[in-house]
Coordinates of C-alpha atoms and ligand atoms in Angstrom, one line a residue:
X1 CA -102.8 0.1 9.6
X2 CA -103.7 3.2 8.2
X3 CA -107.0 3.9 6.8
X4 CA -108.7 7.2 6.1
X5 CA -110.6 7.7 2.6
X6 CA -109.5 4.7 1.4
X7 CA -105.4 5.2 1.7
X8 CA -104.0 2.3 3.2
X9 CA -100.4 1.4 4.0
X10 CA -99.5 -1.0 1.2
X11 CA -97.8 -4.7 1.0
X12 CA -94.2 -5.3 1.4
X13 CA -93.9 -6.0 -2.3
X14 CA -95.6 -2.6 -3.1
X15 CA -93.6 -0.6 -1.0
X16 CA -90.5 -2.5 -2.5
X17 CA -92.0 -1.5 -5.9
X18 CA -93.3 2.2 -5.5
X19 CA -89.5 2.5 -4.1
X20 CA -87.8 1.0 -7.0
X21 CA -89.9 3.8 -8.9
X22 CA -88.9 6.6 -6.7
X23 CA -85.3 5.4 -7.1
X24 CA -86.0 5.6 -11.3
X25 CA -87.1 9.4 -10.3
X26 CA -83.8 9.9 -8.7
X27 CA -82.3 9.2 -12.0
X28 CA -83.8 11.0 -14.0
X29 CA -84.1 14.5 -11.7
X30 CA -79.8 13.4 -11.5
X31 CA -79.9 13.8 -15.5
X32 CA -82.3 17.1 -15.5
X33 CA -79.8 18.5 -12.9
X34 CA -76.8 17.9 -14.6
X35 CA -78.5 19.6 -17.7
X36 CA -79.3 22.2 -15.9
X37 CA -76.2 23.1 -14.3
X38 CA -74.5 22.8 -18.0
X39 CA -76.6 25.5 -19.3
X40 CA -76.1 27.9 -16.2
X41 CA -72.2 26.9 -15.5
X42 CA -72.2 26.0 -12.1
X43 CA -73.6 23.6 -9.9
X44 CA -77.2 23.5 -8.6
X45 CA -78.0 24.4 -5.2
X46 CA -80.5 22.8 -2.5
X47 CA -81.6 24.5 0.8
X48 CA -83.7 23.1 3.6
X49 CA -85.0 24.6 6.8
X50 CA -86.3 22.6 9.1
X51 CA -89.0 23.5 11.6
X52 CA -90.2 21.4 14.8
X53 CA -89.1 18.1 16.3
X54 CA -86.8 15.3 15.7
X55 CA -89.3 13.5 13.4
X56 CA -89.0 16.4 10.7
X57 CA -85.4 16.7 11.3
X58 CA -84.8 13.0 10.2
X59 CA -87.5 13.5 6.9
X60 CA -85.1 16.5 6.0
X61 CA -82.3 14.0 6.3
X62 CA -84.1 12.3 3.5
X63 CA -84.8 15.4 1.5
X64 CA -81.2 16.4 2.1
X65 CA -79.8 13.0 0.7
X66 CA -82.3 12.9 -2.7
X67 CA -81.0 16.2 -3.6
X68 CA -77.1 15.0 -3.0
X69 CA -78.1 12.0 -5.2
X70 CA -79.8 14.0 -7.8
X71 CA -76.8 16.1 -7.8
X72 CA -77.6 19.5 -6.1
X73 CA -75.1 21.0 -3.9
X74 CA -76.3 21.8 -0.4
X75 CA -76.4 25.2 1.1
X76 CA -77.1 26.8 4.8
X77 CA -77.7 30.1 2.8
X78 CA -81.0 30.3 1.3
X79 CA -81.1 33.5 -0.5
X80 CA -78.2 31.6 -3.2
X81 CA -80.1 28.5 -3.5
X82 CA -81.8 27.3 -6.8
X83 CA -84.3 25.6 -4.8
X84 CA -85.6 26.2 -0.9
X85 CA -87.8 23.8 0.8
X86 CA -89.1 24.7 4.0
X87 CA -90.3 21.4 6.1
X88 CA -92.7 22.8 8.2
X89 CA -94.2 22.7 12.0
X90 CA -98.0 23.2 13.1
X91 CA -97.3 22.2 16.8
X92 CA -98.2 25.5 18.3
X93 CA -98.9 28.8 16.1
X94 CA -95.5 30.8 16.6
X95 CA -94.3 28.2 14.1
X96 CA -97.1 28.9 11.6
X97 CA -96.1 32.2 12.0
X98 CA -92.2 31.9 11.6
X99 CA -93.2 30.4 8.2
X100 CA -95.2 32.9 6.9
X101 CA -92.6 35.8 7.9
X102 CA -89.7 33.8 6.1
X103 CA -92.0 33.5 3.0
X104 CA -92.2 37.1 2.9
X105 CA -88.7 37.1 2.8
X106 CA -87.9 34.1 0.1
X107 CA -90.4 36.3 -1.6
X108 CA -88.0 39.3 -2.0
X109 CA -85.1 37.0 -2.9
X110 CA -86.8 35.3 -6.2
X111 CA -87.5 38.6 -7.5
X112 CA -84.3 39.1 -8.0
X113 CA -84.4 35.3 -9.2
X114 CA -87.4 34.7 -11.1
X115 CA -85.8 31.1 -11.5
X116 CA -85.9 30.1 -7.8
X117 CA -88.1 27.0 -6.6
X118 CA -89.8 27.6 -3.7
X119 CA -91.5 24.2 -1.9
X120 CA -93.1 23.7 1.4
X121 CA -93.8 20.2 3.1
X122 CA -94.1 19.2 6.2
X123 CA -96.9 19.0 9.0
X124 CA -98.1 22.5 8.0
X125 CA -99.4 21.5 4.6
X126 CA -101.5 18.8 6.1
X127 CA -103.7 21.3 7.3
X128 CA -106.8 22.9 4.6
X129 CA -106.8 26.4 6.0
X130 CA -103.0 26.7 5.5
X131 CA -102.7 25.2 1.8
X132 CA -105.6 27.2 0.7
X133 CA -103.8 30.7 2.2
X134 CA -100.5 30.1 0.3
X135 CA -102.8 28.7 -2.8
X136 CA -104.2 32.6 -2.8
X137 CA -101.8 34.5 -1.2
X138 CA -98.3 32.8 -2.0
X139 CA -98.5 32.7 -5.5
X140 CA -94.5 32.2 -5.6
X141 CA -94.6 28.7 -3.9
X142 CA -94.0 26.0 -6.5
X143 CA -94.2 23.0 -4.9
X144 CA -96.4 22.0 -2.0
X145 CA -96.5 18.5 -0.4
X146 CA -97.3 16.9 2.8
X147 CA -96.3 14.2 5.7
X148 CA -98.3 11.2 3.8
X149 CA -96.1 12.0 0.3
X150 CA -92.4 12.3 1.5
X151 CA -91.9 9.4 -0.2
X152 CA -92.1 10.8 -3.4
X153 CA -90.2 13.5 -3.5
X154 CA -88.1 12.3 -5.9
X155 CA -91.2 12.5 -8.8
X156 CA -92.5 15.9 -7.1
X157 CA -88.9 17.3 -8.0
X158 CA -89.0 15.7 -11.7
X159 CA -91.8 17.1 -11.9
X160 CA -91.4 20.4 -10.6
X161 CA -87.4 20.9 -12.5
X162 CA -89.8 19.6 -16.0
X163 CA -93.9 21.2 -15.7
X164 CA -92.4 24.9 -14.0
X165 CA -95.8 25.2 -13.0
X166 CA -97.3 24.9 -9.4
X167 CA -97.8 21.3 -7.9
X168 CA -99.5 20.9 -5.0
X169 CA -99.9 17.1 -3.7
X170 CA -101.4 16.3 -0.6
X171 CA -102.5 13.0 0.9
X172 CA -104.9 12.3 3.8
X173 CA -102.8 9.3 4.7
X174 CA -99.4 6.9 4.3
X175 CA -99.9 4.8 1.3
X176 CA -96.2 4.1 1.5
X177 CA -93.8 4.4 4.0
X178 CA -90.4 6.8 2.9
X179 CA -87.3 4.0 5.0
X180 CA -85.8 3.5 1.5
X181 CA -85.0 6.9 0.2
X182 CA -81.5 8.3 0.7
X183 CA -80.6 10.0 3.1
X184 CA -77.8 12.1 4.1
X185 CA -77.1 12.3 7.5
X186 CA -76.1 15.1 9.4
X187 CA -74.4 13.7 12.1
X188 CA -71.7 10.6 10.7
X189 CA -71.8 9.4 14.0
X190 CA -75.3 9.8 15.0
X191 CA -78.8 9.1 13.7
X192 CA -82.5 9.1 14.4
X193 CA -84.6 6.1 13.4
X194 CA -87.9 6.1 12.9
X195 CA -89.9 3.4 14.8
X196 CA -93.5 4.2 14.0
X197 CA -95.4 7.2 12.3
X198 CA -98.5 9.5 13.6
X199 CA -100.8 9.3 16.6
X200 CA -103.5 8.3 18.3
X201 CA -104.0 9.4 21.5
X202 CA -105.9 12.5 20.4
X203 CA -104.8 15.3 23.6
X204 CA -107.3 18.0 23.0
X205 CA -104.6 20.7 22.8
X206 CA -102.8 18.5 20.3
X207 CA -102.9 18.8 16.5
X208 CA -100.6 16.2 15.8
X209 CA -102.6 13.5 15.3
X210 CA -104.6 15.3 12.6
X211 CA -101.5 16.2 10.4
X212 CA -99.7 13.3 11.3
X213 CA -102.3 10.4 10.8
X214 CA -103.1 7.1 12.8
X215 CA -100.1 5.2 14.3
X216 CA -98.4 3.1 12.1
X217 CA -95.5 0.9 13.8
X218 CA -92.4 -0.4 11.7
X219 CA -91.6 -3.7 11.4
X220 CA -88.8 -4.7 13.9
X221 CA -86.7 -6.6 11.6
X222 CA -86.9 -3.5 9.4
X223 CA -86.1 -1.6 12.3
X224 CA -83.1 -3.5 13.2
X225 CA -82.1 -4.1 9.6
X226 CA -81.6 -0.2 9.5
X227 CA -79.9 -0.1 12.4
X228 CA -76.9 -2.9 11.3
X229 CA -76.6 -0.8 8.3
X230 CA -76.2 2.7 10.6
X231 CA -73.4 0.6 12.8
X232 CA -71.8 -0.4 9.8
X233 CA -71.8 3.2 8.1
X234 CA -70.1 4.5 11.4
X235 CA -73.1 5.6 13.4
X236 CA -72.8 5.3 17.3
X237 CA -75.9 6.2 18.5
X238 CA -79.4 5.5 17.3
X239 CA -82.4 7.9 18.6
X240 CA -85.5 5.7 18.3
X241 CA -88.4 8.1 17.4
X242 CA -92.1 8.2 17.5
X243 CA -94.9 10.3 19.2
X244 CA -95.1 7.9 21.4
X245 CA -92.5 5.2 21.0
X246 CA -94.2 3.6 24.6
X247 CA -97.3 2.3 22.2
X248 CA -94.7 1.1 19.6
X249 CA -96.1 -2.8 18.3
X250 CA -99.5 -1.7 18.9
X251 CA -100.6 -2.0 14.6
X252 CA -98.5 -4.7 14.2
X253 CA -99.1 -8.9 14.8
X254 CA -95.4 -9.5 16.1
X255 CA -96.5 -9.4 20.0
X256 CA -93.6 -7.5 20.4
X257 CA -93.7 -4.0 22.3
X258 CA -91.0 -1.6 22.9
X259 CA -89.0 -2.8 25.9
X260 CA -88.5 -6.0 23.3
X261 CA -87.5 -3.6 20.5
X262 CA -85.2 -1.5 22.7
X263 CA -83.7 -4.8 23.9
X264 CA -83.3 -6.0 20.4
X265 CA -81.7 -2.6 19.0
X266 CA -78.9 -2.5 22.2
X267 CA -77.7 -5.9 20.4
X268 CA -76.8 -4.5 17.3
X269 CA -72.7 -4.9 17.3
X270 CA -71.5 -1.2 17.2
X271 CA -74.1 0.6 18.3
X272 CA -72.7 1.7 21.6
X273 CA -75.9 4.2 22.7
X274 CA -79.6 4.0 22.5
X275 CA -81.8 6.9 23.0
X276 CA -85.6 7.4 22.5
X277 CA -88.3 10.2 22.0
X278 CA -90.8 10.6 22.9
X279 CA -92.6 8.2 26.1
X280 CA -96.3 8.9 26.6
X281 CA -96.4 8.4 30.8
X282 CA -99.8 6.4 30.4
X283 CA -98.1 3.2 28.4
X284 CA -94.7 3.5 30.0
X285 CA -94.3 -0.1 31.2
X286 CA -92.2 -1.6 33.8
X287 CA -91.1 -3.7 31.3
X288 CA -89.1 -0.9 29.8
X289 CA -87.5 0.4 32.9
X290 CA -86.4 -3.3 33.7
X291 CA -84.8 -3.3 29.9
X292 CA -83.1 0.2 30.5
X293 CA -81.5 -0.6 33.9
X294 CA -80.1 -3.9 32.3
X295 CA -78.7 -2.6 29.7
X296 CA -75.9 0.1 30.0
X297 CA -76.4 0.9 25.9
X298 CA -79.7 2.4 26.9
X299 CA -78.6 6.6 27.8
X300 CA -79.8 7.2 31.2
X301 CA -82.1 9.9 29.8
X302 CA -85.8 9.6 29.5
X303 CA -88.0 12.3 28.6
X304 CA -91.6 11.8 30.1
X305 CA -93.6 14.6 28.9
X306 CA -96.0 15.9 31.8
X307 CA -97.9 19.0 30.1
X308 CA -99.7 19.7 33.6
X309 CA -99.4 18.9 37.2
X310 CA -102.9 19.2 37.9
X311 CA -105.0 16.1 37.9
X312 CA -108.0 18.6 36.4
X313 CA -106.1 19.5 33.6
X314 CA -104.6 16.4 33.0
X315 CA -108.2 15.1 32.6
X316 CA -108.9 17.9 30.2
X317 CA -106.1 17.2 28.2
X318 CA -107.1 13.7 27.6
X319 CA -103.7 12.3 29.2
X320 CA -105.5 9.1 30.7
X321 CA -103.0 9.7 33.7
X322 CA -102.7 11.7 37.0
X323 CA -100.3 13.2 39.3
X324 CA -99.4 10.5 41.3
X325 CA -99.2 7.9 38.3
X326 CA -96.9 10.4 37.5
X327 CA -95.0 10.7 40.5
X328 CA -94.8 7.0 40.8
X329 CA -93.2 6.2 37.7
X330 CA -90.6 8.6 38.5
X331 CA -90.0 6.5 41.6
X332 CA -89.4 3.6 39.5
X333 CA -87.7 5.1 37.3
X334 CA -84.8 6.4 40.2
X335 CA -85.5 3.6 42.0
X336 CA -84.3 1.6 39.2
X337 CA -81.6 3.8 37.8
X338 CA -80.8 6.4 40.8
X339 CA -79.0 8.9 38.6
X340 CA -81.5 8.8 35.4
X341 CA -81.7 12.2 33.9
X342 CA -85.7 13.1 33.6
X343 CA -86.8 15.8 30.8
X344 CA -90.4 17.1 30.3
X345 CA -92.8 19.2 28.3
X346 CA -95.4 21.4 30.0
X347 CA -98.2 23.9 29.1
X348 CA -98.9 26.8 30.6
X349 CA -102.4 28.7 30.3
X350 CA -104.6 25.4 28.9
X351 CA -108.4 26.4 29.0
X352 CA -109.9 26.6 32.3
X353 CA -105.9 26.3 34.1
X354 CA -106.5 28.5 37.6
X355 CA -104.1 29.4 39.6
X356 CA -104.6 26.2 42.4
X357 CA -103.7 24.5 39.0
X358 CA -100.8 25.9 37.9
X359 CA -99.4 25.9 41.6
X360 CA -100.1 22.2 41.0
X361 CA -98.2 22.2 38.2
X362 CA -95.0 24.5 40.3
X363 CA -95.2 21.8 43.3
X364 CA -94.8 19.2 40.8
X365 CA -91.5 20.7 38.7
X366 CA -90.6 21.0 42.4
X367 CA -91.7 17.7 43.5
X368 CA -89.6 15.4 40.4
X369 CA -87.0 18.3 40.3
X370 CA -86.1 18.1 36.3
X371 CA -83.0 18.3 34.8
X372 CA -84.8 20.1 32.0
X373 CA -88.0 21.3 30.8
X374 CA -89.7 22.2 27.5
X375 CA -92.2 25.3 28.7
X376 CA -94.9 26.3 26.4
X377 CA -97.5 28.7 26.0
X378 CA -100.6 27.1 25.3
X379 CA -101.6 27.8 21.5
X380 CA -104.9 27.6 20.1
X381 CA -105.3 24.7 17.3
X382 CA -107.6 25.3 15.1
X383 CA -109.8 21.7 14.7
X384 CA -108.6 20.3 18.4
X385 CA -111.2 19.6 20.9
X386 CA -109.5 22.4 23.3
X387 CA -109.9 25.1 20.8
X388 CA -113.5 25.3 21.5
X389 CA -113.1 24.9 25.1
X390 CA -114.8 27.9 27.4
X391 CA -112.5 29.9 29.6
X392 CA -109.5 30.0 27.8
X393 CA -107.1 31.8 29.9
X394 CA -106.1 35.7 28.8
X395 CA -102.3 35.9 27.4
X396 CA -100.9 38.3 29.9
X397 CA -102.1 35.7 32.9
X398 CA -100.9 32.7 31.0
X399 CA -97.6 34.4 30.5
X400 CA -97.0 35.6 33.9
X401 CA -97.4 32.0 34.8
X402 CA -94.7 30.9 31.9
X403 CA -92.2 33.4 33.4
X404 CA -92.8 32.2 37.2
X405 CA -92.5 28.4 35.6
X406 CA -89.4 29.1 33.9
X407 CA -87.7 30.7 37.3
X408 CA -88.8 27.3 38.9
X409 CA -87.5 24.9 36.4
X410 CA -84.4 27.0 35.9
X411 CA -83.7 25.9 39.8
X412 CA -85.0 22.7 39.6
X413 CA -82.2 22.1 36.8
X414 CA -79.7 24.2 38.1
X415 CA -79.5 21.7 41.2
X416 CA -80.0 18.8 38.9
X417 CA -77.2 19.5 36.6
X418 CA -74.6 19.6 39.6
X419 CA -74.9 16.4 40.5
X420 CA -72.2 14.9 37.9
X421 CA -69.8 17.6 39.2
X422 CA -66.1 15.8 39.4
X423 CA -67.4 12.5 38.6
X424 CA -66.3 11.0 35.2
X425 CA -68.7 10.2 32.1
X426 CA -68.2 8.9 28.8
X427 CA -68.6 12.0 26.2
X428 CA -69.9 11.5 22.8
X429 CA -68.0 13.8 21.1
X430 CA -70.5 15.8 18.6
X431 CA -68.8 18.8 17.3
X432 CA -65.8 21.7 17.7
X433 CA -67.1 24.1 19.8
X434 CA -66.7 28.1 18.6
X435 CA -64.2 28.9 21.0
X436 CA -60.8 27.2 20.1
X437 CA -59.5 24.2 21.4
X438 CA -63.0 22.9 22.5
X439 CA -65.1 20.5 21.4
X440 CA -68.8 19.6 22.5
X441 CA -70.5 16.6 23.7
X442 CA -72.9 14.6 24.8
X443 CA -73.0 12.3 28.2
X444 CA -75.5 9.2 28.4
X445 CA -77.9 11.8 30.4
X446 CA -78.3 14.1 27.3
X447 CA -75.7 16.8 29.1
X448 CA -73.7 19.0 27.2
X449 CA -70.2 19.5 28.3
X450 CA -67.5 21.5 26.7
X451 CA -64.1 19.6 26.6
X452 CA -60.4 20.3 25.6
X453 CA -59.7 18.6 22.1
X454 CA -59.6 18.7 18.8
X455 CA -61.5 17.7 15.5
X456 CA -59.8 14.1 15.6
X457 CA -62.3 13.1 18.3
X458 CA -65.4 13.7 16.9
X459 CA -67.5 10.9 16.2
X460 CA -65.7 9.3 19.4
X461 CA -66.7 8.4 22.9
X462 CA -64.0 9.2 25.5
X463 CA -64.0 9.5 29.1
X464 CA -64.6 12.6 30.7
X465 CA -63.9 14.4 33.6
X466 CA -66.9 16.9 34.2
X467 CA -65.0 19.6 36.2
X468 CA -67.4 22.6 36.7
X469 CA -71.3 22.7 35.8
X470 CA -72.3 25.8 34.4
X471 CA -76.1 25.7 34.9
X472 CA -77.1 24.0 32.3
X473 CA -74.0 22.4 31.2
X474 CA -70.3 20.9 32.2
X475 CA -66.7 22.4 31.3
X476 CA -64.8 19.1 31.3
X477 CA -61.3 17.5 30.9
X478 CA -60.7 14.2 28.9
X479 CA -59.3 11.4 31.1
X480 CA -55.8 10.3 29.7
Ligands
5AD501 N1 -99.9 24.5 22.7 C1 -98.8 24.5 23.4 N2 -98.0 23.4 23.4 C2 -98.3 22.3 22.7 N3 -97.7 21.2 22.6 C3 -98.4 20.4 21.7 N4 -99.5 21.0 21.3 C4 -99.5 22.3 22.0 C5 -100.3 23.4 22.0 N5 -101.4 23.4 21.3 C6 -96.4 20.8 23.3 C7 -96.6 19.6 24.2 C8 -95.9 18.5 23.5 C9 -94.8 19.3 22.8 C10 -94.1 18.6 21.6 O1 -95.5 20.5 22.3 O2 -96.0 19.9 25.4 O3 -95.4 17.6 24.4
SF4_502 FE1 -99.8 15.2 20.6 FE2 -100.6 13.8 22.7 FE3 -99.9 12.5 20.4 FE4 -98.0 13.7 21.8 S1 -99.2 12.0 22.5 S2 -98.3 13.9 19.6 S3 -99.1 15.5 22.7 S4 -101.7 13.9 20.7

């Protein structure tokens, strides 16, 4: 449970009742909207950018479906929008910065559209230093919110379409979680689910579990409630998210964990896949590898994000796991499904990372051999324990390493990737590809493959002949 000044995660019957509010707010923003729209002769129009992971992709699927209830019409273009929301990222700087250089821009456009509404949410605003900036320097930003207030969006637009005058609302924790907004999907077929919100494993590079709060864990039953209603609205395949879906149970008194959960989602009727991001190595139990190999609705995909190869590092990270706790969980995991695809994340250039280090961390990407992996330069954040380290390592060394790690993951994947070459694989067809007469997919190892076919099969799973890899992905041939 979440409690940090005095915000707590409220009662069932609360949430049920803040959402019947929100729901009221939906109304009415649908009646300013359609006012609106009168007066200017033409529909409304919503944008959304998204920045960062798969958890703010599926909260935009929520801003995405309150605007399609309220009755805006959505847009990939932002300069002819009415209203632009940018749902921001603070993982690492360079997406700080991306925000600030597309302000500049949204900037020009409303002066040729004094009208335009201009909002910001995401993991971004939950940080003092970046709320105060825009509060001085952004003066063209109407509507500011955070992680903690998602779910009311629908009062913050009321609001914002009524006062025209800036709103900035920020919470320092969840008072209510956002399951029962719309949503609007933007895969038919597909869909994340959240499991559980924030963090609380506190890596010292890591500013996640500042923005994003304590872990909170979803009921099950809710969980699985959601998941009926996906299989019965068409959806396929569920992505279970979290920051670390391996501690999923942990706040809650059902003595259930995730391997139970992941068991009990697979036995939803007409879900047919099961994915899940992202494990933590140090609470990835055997439990869950025993559910995965039993259970072919499980992908064969886990990402197990490393960050360092070096058992120094690792300790200075906070990661309460070494190398060969590492290495041996990737032994159960082959040893229990030989063909699993493993994906990682790693940093390059943490404070105090030495050369000996990062050869550790080379020998490793070596050592596993990866079918992918997530490099990063180590970014300062400002508030995390490893932005006052000493020694922080100069950019020009840290990026030397970054290029020699890419070189070495781009082998390690290259041979990886091959491996499927002439076998067949069930495709989840996702969408037509640019060149014509293709469409792209997914395998149960998170592969992409290219494939002959038309529109008519997306959404569907067919079996695939993967006839050449390509590096990084397969040119197939569907299996009559
Ligand atoms: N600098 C660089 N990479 C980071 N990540 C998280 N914080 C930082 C940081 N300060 C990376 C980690 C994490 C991924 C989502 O982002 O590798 O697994
Ligand atoms: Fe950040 Fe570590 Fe939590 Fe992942 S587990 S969100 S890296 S603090």
């Amino acid at each position: 449970m979440s409690e940090k000044w005095g915000i707590q995660l409220r009662s069932d019957e609360e949430q049920n009742g803040e959402a019947a509010r929100q729901m009221e707010f939906v109304d009415e923003a649908r009646g300013l909207v359609a006012e609106l729209s009168e007066q200017m002769g033409r529909q409304l129009i919503s944008h959304i950018t998204t920045f960062g992971c798969q958890m703010n992709a599926r909260d935009s699927e929520k801003l995405r479906g309150i605007f399609a209830a309220a009755g805006f019409t959505d847009t990939d273009n932002e300069d002819e929008a009415d209203i632009v929301i940018y749902n921001t990222c603070t993982v690492r700087e360079n997406a700080d910065e991306h925000v600030y250089g597309r302000l500049g821009h949204l900037n020009s456009v409303k002066r040729k559209k004094p009208g335009m509404i201009i909002g910001l949410c995401g993991c971004m605003m939950q940080e003092q230093h970046v709320v105060e900036k825009i509060r001085k320097s952004y003066p063209f930003v109407d509507l500011i919110f955070g992680t903690h207030n998602l779910y009311a969006f629908p009062e913050l637009l009321v609001r914002t379409l009524k006062e025209k005058k800036r709103i900035i609302e920020i919470l320092e924790a969840t008072p209510y979680l956002p399951e029962s907004l719309p949503t609007e999907r933007k895969y038919p077929f597909k869909s994340g689910v959240n499991i559980m919100y924030g963090c609380n494993n506190f890596c010292t590079y890591c500013i996640v579990p500042y923005v994003r709060g304590r872990e909170i864990s979803r009921k099950s039953a809710d969980i699985i409630q959601e998941c009926e209603k996906l299989a019965a609205d068409g959806v396929r395949e569920v992505m279970l998210l979290g920051q670390n879906v391996n501690s999923y149970g942990k706040t809650l008194d059902e003595g259930i964990g995730f391997a139970g959960l992941l068991d009990a989602v697979c036995k939803v009727d007409g879900i047919d896949r099961v994915r899940f991001m992202t494990s933590h190595p140090k609470d990835l139990s055997d439990e869950l590898i025993d559910v995965m190999a039993g259970n072919p609705k499980v992908c064969r995909h886990m990402h197990l994000p490393v960050q360092s190869g070096s058992d120094r590092i690792l300790k200075m990270m906070n990661r309460h796991y070494d190398r060969e706790h590492y290495r041996m969980l990737v032994e159960n995991l082959r040893h229990a499904m030989p063909d699993i695809s493993l994906t990682t994340d790693i940093i390059v250039g943490f404070p105090g990372e030495t050369e000996e280090d990062f050869e550790d961390t080379l020998s490793l990407v070596r050592e596993v051999g990866f079918d992918s992996a997530y490099t990063f330069l180590y970014s300062v954040r400002t508030g995390t324990p490893a932005a006052k380290m000493e020694n922080q390592v100069p950019y020009d060394v840290a990026h030397a390493r970054f290029d020699r790690l890419l070189a070495e993951v781009k082998v390690s994947a290259e041979k990886m990737c091959s491996r499927f070459e002439g076998q067949v694989h069930n495709v989840l067809v996702e969408e037509k590809n640019r060149q014509p007469g293709l469409v792209t997919g997914r395998i149960s190892h998170n592969l992409v493959v290219h494939l002959t076919g038309d529109e008519s099969m997306i959404g569907q799973i067919v079996p695939v002949r993967l006839i050449q890899c390509k590096g990084f992905y397969y040119l197939g041939e569907p299996v009559r």
